[in-house]
Coordinates of C-alpha atoms in Angstrom, one line a residue:
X1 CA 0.0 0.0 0.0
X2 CA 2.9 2.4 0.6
X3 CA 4.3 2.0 -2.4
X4 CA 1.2 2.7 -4.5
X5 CA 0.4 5.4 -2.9
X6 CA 4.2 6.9 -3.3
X7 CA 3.8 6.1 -6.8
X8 CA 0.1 8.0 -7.3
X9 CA 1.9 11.1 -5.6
X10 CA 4.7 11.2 -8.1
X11 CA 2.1 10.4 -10.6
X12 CA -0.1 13.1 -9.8
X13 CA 2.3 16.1 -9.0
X14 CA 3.9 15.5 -12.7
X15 CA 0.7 15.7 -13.8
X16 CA -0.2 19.1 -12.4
X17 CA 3.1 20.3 -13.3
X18 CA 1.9 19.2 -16.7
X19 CA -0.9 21.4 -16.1
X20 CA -3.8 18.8 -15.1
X21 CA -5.4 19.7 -11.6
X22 CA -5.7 16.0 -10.5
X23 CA -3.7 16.0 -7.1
X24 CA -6.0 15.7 -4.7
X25 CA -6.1 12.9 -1.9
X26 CA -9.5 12.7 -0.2
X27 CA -10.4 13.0 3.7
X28 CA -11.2 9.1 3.8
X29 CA -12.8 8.2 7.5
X30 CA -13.0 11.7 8.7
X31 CA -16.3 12.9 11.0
X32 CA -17.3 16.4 9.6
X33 CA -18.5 18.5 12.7
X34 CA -22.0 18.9 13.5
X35 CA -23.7 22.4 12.1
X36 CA -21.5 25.5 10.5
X37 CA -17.6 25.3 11.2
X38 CA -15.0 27.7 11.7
X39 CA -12.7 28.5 9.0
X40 CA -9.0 29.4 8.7
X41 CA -6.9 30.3 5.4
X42 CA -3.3 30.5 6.4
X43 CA -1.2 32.5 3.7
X44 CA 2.2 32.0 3.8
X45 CA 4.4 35.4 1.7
X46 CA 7.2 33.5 1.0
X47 CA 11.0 35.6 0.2
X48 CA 10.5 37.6 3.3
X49 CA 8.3 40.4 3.3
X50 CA 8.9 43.1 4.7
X51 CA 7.0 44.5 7.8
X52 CA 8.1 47.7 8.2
X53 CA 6.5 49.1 4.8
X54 CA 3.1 46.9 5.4
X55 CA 2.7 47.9 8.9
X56 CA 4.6 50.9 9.0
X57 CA 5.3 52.8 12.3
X58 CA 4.9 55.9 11.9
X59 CA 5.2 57.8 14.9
X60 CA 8.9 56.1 15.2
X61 CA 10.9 58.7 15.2
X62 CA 13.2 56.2 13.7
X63 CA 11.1 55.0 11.0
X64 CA 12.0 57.7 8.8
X65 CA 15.7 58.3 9.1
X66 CA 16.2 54.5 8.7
X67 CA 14.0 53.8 5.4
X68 CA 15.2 56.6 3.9
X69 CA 13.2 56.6 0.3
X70 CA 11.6 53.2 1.1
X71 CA 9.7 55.0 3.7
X72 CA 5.7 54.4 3.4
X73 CA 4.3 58.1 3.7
X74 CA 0.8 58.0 2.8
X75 CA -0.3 54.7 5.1
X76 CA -3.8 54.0 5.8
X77 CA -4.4 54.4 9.7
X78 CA -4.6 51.7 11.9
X79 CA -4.3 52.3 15.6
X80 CA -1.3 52.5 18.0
X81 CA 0.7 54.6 16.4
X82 CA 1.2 52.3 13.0
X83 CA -0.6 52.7 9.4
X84 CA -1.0 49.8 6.9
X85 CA 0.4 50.0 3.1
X86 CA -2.2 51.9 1.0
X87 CA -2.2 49.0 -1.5
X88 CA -4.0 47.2 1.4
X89 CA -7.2 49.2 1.2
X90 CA -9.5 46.4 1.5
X91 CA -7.6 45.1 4.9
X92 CA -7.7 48.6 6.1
X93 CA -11.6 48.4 5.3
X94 CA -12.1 45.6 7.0
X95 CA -9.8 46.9 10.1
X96 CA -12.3 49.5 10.1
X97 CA -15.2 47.0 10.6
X98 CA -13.1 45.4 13.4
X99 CA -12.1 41.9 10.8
X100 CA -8.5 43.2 10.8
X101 CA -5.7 42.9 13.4
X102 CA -2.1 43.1 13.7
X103 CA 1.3 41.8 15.4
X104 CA 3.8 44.3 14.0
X105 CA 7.2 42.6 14.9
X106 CA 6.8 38.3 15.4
X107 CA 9.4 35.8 14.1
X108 CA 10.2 32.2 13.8
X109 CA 11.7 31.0 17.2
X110 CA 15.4 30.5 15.7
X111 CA 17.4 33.3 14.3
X112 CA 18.2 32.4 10.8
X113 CA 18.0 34.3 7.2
X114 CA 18.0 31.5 4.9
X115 CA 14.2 31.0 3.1
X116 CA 14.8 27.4 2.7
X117 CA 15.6 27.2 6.5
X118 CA 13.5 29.7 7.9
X119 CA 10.5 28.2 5.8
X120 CA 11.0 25.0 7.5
X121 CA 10.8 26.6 10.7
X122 CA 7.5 28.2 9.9
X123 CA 5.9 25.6 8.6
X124 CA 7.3 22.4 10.8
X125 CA 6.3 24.2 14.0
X126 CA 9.0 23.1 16.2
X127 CA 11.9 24.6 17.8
X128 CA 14.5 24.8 15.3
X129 CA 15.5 23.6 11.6
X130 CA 14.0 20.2 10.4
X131 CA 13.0 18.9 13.9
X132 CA 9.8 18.0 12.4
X133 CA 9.1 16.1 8.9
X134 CA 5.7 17.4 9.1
X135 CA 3.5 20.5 9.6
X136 CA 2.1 21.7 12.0
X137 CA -1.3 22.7 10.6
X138 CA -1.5 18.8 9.8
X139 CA -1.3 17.9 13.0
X140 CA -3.7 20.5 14.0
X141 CA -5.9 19.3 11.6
X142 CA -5.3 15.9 13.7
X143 CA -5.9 17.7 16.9
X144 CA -9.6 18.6 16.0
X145 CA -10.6 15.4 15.0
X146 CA -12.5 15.6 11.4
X147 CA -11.8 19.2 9.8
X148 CA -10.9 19.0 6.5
X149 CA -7.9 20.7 5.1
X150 CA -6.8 21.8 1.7
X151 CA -3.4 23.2 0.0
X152 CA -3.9 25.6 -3.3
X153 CA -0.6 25.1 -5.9
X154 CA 1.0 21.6 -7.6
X155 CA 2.7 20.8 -4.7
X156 CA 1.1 20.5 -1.2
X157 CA 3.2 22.7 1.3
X158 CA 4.9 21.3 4.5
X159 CA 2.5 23.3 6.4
X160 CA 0.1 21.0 5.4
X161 CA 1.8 17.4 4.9
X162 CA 1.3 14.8 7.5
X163 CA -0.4 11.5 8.4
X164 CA -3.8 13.7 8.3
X165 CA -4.9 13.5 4.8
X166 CA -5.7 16.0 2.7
X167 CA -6.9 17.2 -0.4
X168 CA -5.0 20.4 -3.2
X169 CA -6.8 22.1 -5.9
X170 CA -4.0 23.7 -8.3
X171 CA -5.5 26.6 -10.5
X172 CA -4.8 26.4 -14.0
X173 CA -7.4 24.1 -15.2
X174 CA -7.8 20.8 -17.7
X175 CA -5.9 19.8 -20.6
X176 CA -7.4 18.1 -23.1
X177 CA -6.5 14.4 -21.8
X178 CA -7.3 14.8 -18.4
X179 CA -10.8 13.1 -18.5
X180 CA -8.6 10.0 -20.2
X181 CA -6.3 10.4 -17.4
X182 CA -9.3 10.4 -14.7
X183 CA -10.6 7.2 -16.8
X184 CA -7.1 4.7 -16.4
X185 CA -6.7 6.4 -12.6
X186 CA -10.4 4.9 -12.1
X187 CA -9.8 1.4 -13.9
X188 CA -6.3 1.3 -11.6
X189 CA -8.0 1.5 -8.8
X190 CA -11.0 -0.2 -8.9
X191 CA -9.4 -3.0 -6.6
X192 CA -8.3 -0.6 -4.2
X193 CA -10.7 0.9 -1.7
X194 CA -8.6 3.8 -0.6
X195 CA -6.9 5.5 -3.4
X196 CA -10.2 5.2 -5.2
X197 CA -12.3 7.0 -2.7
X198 CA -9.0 9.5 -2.5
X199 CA -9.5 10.2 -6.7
X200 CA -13.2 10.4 -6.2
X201 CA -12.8 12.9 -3.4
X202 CA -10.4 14.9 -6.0
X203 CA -12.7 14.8 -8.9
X204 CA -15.7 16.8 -6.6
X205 CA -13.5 19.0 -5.5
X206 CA -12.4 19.7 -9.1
X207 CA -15.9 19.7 -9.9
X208 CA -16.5 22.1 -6.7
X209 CA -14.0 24.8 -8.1
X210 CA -16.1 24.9 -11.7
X211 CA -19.4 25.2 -10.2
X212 CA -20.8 28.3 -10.9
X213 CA -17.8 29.6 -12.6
X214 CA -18.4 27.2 -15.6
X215 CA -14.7 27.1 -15.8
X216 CA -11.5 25.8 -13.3
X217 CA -8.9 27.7 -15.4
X218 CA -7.7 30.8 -13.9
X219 CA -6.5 33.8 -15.8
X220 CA -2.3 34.6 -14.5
X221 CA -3.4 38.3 -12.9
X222 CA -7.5 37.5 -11.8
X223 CA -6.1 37.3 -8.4
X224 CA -9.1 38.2 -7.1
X225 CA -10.7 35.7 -8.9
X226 CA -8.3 33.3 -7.1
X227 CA -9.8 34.1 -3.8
X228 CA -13.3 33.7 -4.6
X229 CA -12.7 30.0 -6.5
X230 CA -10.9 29.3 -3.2
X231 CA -13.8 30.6 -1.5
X232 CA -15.9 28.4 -3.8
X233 CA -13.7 25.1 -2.1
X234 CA -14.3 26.4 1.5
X235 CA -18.5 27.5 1.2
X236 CA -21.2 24.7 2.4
X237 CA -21.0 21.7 4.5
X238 CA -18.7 20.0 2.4
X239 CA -16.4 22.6 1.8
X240 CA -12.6 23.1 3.3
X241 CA -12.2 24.3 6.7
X242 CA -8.8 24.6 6.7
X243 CA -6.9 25.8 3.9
X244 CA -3.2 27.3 3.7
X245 CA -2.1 29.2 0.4
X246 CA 1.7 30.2 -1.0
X247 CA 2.3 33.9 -2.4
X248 CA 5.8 34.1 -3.8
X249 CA 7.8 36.8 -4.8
X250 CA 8.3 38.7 -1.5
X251 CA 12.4 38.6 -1.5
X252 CA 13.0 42.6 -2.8
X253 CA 16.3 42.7 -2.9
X254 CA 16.1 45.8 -5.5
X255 CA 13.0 48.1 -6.6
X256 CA 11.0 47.5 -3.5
X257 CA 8.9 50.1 -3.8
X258 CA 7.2 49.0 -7.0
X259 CA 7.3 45.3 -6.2
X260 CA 6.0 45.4 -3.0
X261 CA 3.1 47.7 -4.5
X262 CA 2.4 45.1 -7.0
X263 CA 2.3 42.1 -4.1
X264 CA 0.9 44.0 -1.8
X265 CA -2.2 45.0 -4.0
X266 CA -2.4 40.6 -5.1
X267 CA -2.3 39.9 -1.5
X268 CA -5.3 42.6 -0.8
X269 CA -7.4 41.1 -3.7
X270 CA -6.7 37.5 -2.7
X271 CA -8.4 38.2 0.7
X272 CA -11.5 40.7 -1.0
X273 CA -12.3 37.6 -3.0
X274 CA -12.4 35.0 0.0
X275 CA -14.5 37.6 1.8
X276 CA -16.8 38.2 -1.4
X277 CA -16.7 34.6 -2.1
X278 CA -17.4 33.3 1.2
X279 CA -20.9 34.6 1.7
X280 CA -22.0 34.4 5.3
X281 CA -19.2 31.6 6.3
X282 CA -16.9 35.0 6.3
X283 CA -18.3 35.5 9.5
X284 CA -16.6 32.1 11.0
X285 CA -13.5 32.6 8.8
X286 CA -10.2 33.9 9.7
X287 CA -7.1 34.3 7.5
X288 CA -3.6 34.7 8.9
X289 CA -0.4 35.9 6.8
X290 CA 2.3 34.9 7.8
X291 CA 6.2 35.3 6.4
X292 CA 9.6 33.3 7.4
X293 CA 11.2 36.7 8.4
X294 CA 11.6 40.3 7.8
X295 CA 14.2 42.5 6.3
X296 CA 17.0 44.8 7.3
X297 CA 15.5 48.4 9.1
X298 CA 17.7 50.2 6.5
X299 CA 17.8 50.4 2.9
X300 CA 20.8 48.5 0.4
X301 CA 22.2 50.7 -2.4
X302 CA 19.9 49.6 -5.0
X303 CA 16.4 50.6 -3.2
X304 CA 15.4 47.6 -1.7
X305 CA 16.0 46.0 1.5
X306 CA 18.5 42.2 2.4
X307 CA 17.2 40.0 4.7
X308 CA 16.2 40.7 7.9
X309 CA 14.4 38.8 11.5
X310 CA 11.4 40.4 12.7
X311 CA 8.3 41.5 10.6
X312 CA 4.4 41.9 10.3
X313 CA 2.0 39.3 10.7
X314 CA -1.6 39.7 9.8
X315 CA -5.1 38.3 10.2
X316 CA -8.5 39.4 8.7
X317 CA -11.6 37.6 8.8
X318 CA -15.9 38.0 10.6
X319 CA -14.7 35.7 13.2
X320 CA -12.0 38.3 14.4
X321 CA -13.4 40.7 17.4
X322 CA -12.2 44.3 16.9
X323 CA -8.9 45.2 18.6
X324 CA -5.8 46.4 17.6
X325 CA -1.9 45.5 17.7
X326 CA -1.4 41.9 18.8
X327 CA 2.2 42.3 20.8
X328 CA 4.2 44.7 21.5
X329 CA 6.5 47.0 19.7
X330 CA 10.3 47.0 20.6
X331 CA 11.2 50.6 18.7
X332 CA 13.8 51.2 15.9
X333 CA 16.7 53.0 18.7
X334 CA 19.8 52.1 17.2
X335 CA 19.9 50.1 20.4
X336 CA 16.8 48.0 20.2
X337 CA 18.0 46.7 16.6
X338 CA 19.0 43.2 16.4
X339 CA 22.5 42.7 15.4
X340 CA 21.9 46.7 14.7
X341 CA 20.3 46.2 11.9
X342 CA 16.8 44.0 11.9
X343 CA 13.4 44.9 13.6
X344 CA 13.5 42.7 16.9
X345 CA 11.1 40.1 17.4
X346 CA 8.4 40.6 20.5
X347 CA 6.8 37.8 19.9
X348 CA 7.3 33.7 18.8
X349 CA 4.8 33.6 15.7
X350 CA 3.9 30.2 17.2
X351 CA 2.1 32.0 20.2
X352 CA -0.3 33.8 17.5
X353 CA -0.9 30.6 15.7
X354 CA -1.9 29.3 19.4
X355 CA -4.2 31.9 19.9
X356 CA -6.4 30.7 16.5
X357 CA -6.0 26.9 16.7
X358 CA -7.0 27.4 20.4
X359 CA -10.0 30.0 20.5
X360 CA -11.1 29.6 16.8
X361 CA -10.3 26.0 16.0
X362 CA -10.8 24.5 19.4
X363 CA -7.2 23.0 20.0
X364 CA -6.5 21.9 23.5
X365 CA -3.6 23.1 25.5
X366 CA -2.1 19.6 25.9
X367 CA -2.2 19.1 22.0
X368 CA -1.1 22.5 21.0
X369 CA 2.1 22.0 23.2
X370 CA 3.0 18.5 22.5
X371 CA 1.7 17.8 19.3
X372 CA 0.9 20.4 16.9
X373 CA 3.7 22.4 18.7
X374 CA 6.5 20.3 20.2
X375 CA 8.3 21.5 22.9
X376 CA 6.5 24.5 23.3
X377 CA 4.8 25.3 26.7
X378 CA 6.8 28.0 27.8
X379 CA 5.2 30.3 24.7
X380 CA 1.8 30.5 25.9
X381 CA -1.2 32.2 22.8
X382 CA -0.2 35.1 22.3
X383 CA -3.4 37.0 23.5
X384 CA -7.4 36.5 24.7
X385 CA -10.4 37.7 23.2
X386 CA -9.0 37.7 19.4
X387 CA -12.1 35.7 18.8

């Protein structure tokens, strides 16, 4: 059985690189919880984006003489002293309907600037590089006992891999062989209870992302329209409850200013079109953006920013109660840099993940420190009442 279903993961992931959406592995045995369930959409802006020009602090009367021309002067006010990027207007919207918060300077809990290590950090959970071969919103997904989750892109994330099974829906829609394809996978495993309920499960949740678009292919820039076929995979009974999501191209090494404004104004369309999408399960929903660290407080020579430790996490969502930062805020003094040159951390970003499994997902203390986060009772969630 192991090897058959190694072989139908490599089958599958070459076959969404080859542009069929086919690699999805179905919830087999799971309970679905009685009446409407909470939702979570975890984002994860990978190449380190950088906190200081999405939340921006502008009463720091270091903020300025630090970020030199990279410095964010027409932010969108939040509270405590910070503004949000203006290419973020529909989070600042919803911040002003009390569905936005922020923590303004988290990290991962070891100090490193590599993506591929800090990445693994992020996404394994535990204390420090690859002490974990899974992720630990699998073994949340364990934890609750029945929630179903779901990974958008060909490849599912290690946030999400595990012993929990799951399905992945990547956008880009059929080629012209795939219902031959679906045909032989069917034959294949006609003797074989569990991979054929698994490729049944896939096939509705391909059918799930066409209804009522007519269509599963996505154009490259309808990034909204992205959000609301996500949306699409979440709504109902049968839909997703937990769902995490990749946005590349945060790393701006050069030309910040214009690339962040491009992500930025993606990353706010992505979450308009899970809000519009969602209908009235918005108001159990929350979504949580996360990055694998920050960047340096001051500018290189070619308008960007190298990388850095501490940055920006933020949530949106109906299910959020209105508040404002979630942490504190260490200043930019020349002595309250880390190494002198990185925003320093306040806060473990595994404390704010606590806070949502716990109060919005239901996680148990005992599970959140031993399972989902190894070794981690001494960083309690990182604050009540978010929900």
């Amino acid at each position: 059985m192991t090897r058959s279903l190694d072989l139908t993961r490599r089958f599958l992931l070459g076959a969404s690189a080859a542009g069929v959406s086919l690699a999805f592995a179905g919830q087999t045995g799971a309970q679905s919880a009685a009446g409407p369930r909470n939702k979570l959409v975890v984002v994860i802006a990978r190449g380190a984006m950088d906190g200081l020009s999405v939340i921006v602090p502008h009463e720091d009367a270091n903020y300025r003489p630090l970020r030199g021309a990279l410095a964010i002067e027409d932010s969108l006010p939040l509270s405590d002293g910070f503004g949000l990027h203006p290419s973020l207007a529909g989070l600042h919207a919803l911040h002003g309907q009390g569905q936005m918060r922020f923590a303004a300077a988290v990290a991962i809990p070891v100090r490193v600037r590599s993506h591929f290590d800090a990445q693994d950090v992020l996404e394994n959970g535990g204390e420090g590089l690859r002490q974990q071969t899974d992720g630990w919103l699998n073994r949340a997904l364990a934890a609750t006992g029945g929630l179903k989750g779901l990974s958008i892109g060909a490849q599912t994330p290690l946030i999400l891999r595990g012993s929990t099974a799951t399905s992945s829906w990547a956008p880009g829609g059929k080629t012209g062989s795939e219902g031959r394809i679906a045909s032989l996978l069917q034959d294949l495993y006609v003797e074989d209870r569990l991979l054929a309920e698994n490729l049944a499960a896939g096939l509705q949740t391909e059918a799930q992302a066409m209804a009522m678009g007519g269509d599963a292919r996505l154009a490259r820039n309808d990034i909204a329209g992205l959000g609301q076929a996500i949306a699409r995979l979440m709504a109902g009974p049968d839909g997703a409850d937990v769902v995490a999501l990749s946005v590349d191209g945060w790393d701006t090494h050069a030309r910040q200013v214009s690339q962040l404004q491009a992500r930025l104004t993606g990353l706010d369309q992505v979450v308009s079109g899970l809000r519009t999408g969602l209908g009235e399960d918005w108001s159990r929903t929350v979504v949580v953006i996360a990055t694998e660290f920050g960047r340096t407080a001051r500018a290189n020579g070619t308008g960007g920013t190298d990388h850095g430790t501490g940055s920006a996490m933020l949530m949106a969502g109906g299910a959020l109660k209105p508040g404002g930062m979630i942490g504190d805020w260490p200043t930019l003094n020349d002595n309250r840099l880390f190494e002198a040159r990185d925003l320093a951390p306040t806060a473990d970003v595994r404390s704010v993940f606590k806070a949502v499994l716990r109060d919005h997902l239901g996680v148990g203390r005992a599970a959140l420190e031993n399972s989902v986060f190894p070794a981690s009772a001494g960083q309690a969630p990182s604050q009540e009442g978010l929900f």
